[in-house]
Every structure is written in structure tokens, then in C-alpha cells.
Tab-separated table of C-alpha atoms in Angstrom:
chain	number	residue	atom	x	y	z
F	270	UNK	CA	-11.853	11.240	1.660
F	271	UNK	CA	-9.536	12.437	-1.116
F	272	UNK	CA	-9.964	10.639	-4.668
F	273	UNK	CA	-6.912	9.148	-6.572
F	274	UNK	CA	-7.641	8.225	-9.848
F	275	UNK	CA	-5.223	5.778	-12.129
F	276	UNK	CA	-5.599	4.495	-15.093
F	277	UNK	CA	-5.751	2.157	-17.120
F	278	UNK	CA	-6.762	-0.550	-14.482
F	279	UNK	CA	-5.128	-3.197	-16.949
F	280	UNK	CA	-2.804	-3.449	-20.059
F	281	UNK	CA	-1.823	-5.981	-22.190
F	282	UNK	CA	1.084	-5.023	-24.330
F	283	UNK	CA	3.528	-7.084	-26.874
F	284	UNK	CA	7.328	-7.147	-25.577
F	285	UNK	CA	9.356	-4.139	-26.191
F	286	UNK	CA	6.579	-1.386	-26.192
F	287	UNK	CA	6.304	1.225	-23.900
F	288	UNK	CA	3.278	1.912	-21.352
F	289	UNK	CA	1.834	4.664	-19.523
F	290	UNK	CA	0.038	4.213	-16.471
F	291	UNK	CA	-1.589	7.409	-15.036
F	292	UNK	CA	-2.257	8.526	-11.845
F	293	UNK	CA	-4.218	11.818	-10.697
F	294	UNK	CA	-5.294	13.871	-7.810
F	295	UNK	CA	-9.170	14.684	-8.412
F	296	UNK	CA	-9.845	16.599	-5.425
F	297	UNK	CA	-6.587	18.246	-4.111
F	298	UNK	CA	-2.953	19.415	-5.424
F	299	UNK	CA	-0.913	16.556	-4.716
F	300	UNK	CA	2.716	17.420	-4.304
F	301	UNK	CA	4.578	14.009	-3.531
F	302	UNK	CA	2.847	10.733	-5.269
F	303	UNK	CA	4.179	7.485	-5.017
F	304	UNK	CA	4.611	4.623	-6.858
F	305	UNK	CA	4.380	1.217	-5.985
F	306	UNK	CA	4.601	-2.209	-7.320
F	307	UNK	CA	3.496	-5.772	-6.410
F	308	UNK	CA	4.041	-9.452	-7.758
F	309	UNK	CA	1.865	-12.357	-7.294
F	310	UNK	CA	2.397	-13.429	-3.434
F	311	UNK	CA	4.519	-10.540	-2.532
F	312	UNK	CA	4.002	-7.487	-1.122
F	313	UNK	CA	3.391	-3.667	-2.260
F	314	UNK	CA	7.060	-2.271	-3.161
F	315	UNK	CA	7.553	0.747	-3.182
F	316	UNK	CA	9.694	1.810	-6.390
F	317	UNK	CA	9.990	5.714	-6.447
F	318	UNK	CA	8.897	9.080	-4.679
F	319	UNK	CA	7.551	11.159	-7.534
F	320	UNK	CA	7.941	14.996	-6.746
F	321	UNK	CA	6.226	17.591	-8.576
F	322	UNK	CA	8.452	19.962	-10.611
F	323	UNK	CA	11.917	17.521	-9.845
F	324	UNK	CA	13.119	14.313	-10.324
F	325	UNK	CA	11.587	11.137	-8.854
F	326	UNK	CA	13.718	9.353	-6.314
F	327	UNK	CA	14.478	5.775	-6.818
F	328	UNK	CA	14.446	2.646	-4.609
F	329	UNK	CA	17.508	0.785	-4.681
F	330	UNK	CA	17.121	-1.606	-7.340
F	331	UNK	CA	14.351	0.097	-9.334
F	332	UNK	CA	16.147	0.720	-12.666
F	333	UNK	CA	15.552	5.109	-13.281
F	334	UNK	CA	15.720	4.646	-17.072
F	335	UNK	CA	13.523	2.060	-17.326
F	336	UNK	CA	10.540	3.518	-15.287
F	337	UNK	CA	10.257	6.755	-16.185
F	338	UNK	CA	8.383	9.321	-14.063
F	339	UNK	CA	6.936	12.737	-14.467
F	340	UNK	CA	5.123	14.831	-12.277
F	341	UNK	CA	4.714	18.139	-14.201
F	342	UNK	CA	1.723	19.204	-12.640
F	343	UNK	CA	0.401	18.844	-8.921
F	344	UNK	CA	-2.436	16.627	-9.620
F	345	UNK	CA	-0.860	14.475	-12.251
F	346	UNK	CA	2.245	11.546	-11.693
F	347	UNK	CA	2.836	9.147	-14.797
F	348	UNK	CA	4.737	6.085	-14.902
F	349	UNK	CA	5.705	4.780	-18.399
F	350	UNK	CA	7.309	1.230	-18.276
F	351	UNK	CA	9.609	1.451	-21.061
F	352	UNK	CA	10.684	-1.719	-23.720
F	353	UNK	CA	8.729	-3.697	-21.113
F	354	UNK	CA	9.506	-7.262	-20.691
F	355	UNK	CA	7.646	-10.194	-19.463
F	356	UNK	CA	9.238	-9.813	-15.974
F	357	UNK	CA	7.694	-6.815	-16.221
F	358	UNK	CA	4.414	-7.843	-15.567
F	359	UNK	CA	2.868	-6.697	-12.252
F	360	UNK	CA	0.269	-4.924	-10.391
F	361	UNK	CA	1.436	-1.140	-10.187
F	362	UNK	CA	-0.002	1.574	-8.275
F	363	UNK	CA	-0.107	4.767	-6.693
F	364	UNK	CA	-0.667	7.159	-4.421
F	365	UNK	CA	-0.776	10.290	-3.290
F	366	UNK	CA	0.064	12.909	-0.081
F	367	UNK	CA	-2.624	15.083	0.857
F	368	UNK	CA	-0.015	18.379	1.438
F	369	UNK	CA	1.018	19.371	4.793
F	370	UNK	CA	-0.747	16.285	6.360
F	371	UNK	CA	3.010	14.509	8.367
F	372	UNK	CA	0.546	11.333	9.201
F	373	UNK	CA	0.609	8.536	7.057
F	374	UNK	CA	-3.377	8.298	7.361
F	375	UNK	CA	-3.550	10.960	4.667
F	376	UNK	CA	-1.929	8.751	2.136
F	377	UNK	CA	-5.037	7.928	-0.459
F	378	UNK	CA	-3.839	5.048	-3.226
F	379	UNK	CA	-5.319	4.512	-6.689
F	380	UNK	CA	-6.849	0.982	-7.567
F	381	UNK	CA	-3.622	0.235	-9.442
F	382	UNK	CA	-3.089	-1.092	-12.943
F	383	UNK	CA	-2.991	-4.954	-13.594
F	384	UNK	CA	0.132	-5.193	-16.515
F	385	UNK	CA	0.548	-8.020	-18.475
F	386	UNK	CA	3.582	-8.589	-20.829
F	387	UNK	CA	2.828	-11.039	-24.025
T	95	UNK	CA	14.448	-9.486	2.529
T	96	UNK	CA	10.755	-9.077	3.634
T	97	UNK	CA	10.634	-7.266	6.712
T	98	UNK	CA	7.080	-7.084	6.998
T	99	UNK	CA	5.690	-10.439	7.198
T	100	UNK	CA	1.498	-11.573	7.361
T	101	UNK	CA	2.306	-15.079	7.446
T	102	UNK	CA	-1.753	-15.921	6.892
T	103	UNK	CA	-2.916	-15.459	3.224
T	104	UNK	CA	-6.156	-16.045	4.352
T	105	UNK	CA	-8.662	-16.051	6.755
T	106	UNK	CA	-12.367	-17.399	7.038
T	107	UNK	CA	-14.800	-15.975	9.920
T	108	UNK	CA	-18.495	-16.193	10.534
T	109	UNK	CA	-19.906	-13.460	11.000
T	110	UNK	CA	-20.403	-11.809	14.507
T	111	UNK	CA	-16.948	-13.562	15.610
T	112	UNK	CA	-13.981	-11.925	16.258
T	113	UNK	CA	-11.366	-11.641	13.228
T	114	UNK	CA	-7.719	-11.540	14.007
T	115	UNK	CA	-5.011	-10.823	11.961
T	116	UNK	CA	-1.506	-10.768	12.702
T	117	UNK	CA	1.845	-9.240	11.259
T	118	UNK	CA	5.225	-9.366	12.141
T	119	UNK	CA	8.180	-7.188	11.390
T	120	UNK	CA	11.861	-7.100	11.425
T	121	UNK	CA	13.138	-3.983	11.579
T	122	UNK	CA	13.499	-2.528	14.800
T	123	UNK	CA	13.999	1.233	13.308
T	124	UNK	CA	9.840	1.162	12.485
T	125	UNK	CA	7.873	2.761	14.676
T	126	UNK	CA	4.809	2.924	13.350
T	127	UNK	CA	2.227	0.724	11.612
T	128	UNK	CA	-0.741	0.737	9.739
T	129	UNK	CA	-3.702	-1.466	8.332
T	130	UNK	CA	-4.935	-0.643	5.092
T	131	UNK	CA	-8.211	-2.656	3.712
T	132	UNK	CA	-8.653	-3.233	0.115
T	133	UNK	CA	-11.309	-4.633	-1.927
T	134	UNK	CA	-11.383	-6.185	-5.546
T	135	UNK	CA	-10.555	-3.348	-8.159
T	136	UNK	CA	-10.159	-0.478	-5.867
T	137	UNK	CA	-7.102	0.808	-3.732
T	138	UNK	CA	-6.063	0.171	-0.298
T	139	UNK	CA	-7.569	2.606	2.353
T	140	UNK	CA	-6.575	3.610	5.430
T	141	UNK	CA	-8.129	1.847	8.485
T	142	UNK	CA	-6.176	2.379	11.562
T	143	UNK	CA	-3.120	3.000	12.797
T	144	UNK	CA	-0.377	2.751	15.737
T	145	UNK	CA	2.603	4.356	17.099
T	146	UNK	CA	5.063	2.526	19.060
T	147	UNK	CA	4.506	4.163	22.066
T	148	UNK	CA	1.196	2.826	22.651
T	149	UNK	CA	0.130	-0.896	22.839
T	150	UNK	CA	-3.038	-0.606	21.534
T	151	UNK	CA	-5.713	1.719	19.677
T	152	UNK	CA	-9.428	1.290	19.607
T	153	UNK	CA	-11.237	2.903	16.511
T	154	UNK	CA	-14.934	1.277	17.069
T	155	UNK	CA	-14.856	-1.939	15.904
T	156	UNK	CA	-11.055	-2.561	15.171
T	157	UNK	CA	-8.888	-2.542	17.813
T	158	UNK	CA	-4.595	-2.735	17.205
T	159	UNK	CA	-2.402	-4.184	19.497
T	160	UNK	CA	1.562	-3.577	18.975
T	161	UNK	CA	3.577	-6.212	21.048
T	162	UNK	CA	7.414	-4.480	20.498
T	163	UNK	CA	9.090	-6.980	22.600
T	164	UNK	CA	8.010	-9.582	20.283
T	165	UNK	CA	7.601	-6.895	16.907
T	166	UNK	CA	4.316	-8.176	16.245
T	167	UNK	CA	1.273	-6.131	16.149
T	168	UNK	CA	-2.589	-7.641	15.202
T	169	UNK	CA	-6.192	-6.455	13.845
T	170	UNK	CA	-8.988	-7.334	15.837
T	171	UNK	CA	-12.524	-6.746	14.354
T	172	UNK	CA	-15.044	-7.375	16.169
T	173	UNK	CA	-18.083	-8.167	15.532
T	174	UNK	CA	-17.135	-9.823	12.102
T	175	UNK	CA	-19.553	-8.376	9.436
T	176	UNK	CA	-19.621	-9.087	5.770
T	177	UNK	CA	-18.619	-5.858	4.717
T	178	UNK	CA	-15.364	-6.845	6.069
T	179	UNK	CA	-14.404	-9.305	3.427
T	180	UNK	CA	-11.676	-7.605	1.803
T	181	UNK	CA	-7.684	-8.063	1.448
T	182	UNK	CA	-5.747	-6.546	4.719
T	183	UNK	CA	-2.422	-5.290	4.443
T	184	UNK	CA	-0.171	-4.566	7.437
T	185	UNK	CA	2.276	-1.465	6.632
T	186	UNK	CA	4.885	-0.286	8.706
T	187	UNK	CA	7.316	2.791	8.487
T	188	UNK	CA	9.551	4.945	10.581
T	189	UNK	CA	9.920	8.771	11.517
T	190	UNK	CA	13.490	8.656	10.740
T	191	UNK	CA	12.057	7.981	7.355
T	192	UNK	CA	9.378	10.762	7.121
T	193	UNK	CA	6.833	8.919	8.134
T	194	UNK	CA	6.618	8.602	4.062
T	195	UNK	CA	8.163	5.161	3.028
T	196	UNK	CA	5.533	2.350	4.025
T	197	UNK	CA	6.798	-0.954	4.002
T	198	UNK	CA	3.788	-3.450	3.501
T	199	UNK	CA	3.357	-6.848	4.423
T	200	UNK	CA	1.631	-9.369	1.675
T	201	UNK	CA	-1.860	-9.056	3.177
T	202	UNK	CA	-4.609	-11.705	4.647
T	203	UNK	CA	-7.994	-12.897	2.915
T	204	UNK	CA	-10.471	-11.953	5.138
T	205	UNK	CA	-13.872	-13.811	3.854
T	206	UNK	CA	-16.385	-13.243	6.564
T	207	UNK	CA	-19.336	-15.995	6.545
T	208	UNK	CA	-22.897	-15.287	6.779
């Protein structure tokens, strides 16, 4: 099957920095990623639909200027978590649309990156 | 609002049983679900799927049964090997949606015994 790559796999950063979690298409041009994220207990959210070449779109809730996407190429979506926060903290990951597949079986997900807040 | 619900964290099996999983849903718009299997450090893959106008699909050893009336659908593997220890997550989503936004459950610990 396709390969999704992201990385780091985990961060550790002090309270107000910024971090960049990448996420890349190794074998094919991925034109939609998406990003998802997960607390302890709860289930994979999804946060935002990351487009190459335009904006992301934005779950309800999922603050735009906080979580800033960019897809400027078709096999490369990052995510940088801006003047993150404890709350912050999370399991965040990705995937990616194999084009022209319309079944959700050719979704292919990264193994996600583990942040951590100090 | 969790509208995907795998009320089980976990599940232990010896091996060569059957393993059953369940989900439950909310949202009466979704009209098709997934299964994705995940183990430690790597990404959730795809394992089988159903649409809502079937009750059940067979792919070898896992088998998916959608009850609508009672919007619960459940994994069956069968027979139970230890390759199958992994974290299984129920997804669901909708054609109205694109078939694109997956709304995942919490997933279930499967630990299969030797």
C-alpha cells in the first residue's frame, strides 16, 4: 500500500514555542491530507482538510490561527502548533488521499506524533 | 458529543476463538463504516469496510455486520491469531459528506492469548 510518512513521532517543547509536525506522501502525489488529533481516552478528531495549493478547512472549534497548515507541494502537509500550551498536548496525525480513489479504503495515515507541552 | 461510540477499551481472546468487537453510532446521516487496525508506533490501516446497504461483508477472516435498526455494527475475527493484537478503531462517515470526513470511535484493546 501507499506510505505516509510523519514526523517527528514525539516532541517535547517548553510553553509558548512553536512546533512543526510533518507529514509526507512517499509514494504518490497526495492532493487532500488530513489532519487529525486525539486525547487520552478519546477518539481521533479530525481538525482540518489540508488542500494542496489553498487554504486548509477547519473543523468547528479548531482555532485556524493557532494550527497553522500548509500544503505547498503535493506530497508534503505541515502542521505547526503555534505558542503551544499544555492543553495542547496530544497525539496528532495524518493522512493522506490516494487521488481519484472516492472510497475511504484509500485513505493511508501516518504513525502520528506524540506532543507533550512542559 | 461522541457519535461514534466502542464502549469496550479492551478485549482479551485466546487464540483460535472468535474476537468480537462492537461499535455504536448516533448519527443516522452515516452510511458507511470502517475498521481500521493499529499497532504501537505505526498508523491505523484500513481493514474492512461496510456500506449501509448491506448487513454484512466477509473479507477472509473478518467478517462486519451493520445492524441499522439498532446503528450498531461489529468485527468478527475469526480464528483469533496473535498477529491480531493491535488497537481497533471503528470509523464511520457519510456520502453527503464525501465519503472524506471519518468520524472514529475510541478503539478496543484487542490482546489475543497464546
Amino acid at each position: 500500500g501507499a506510505v505516509v510518512s510523519q514526523h517527528p513521532s514525539w516532541v517535547i517543547c517548553k510553553s509558548g514555542t512553536s512546533v512543526k509536525i510533518e507529514c509526507r506522501s512517499l509514494d504518490f502525489q497526495a492532493t487532500t491530507m488530513f489532519w487529525y488529533r486525539q486525547f487520552p481516552k478519546q477518539s481521533l478528531m479530525l481538525m482540518a482538510t489540508s488542500n494542496e495549493g489553498s487554504k486548509a478547512t477547519y473543523e468547528q472549534g479548531v482555532e485556524k490561527d493557532k494550527f497553522l497548515i500548509n500544503h505547498a507541494s503535493l506530497t508534503l502537509s505541515t502542521l505547526t502548533v503555534t505558542s503551544a500550551h499544555p492543553e495542547d498536548s496530544s497525539f496528532y496525525i495524518c493522512s493522506a488521499r490516494v487521488p481519484l480513489a472516492g472510497i475511504n479504503e484509500k485513505l493511508f495515515f501516518g504513525s502520528g506524533t506524540q506532543l507533550s507541552v512542559l | 458529543d461522541q457519535q461514534v461510540k466502542q464502549n469496550s477499551p479492551s478485549l482479551s481472546v485466546q487464540e483460535g476463538r472468535i474476537s468480537i468487537l462492537n461499535c455504536d453510532y448516533t448519527n443516522s446521516m452515516f452510511d458507511y463504516f470502517l475498521w481500521y487496525k493499529k499497532y504501537p508506533a505505526e498508523g491505523p490501516t484500513f481493514l474492512i469496510s461496510i456500506s449501509s446497504i448491506k448487513d454484512k461483508n466477509e473479507d477472509g477472516r473478518f467478517t462486519v455486520f451493520l445492524n441499522k435498526s439498532a446503528k450498531h455494527l461489529s468485527l468478527h475475527i475469526v480464528p483469533s491469531q496473535p498477529g491480531d493484537s493491535a488497537v481497533y478503531f471503528c470509523a464511520a462517515t457519510s456520502g453527503r459528506f464525501g465519503n472524506e470526513k471519518l468520524t472514529f470511535g475510541t478503539g478496543t484493546r484487542l490482546t489475543i492469548i497464546p
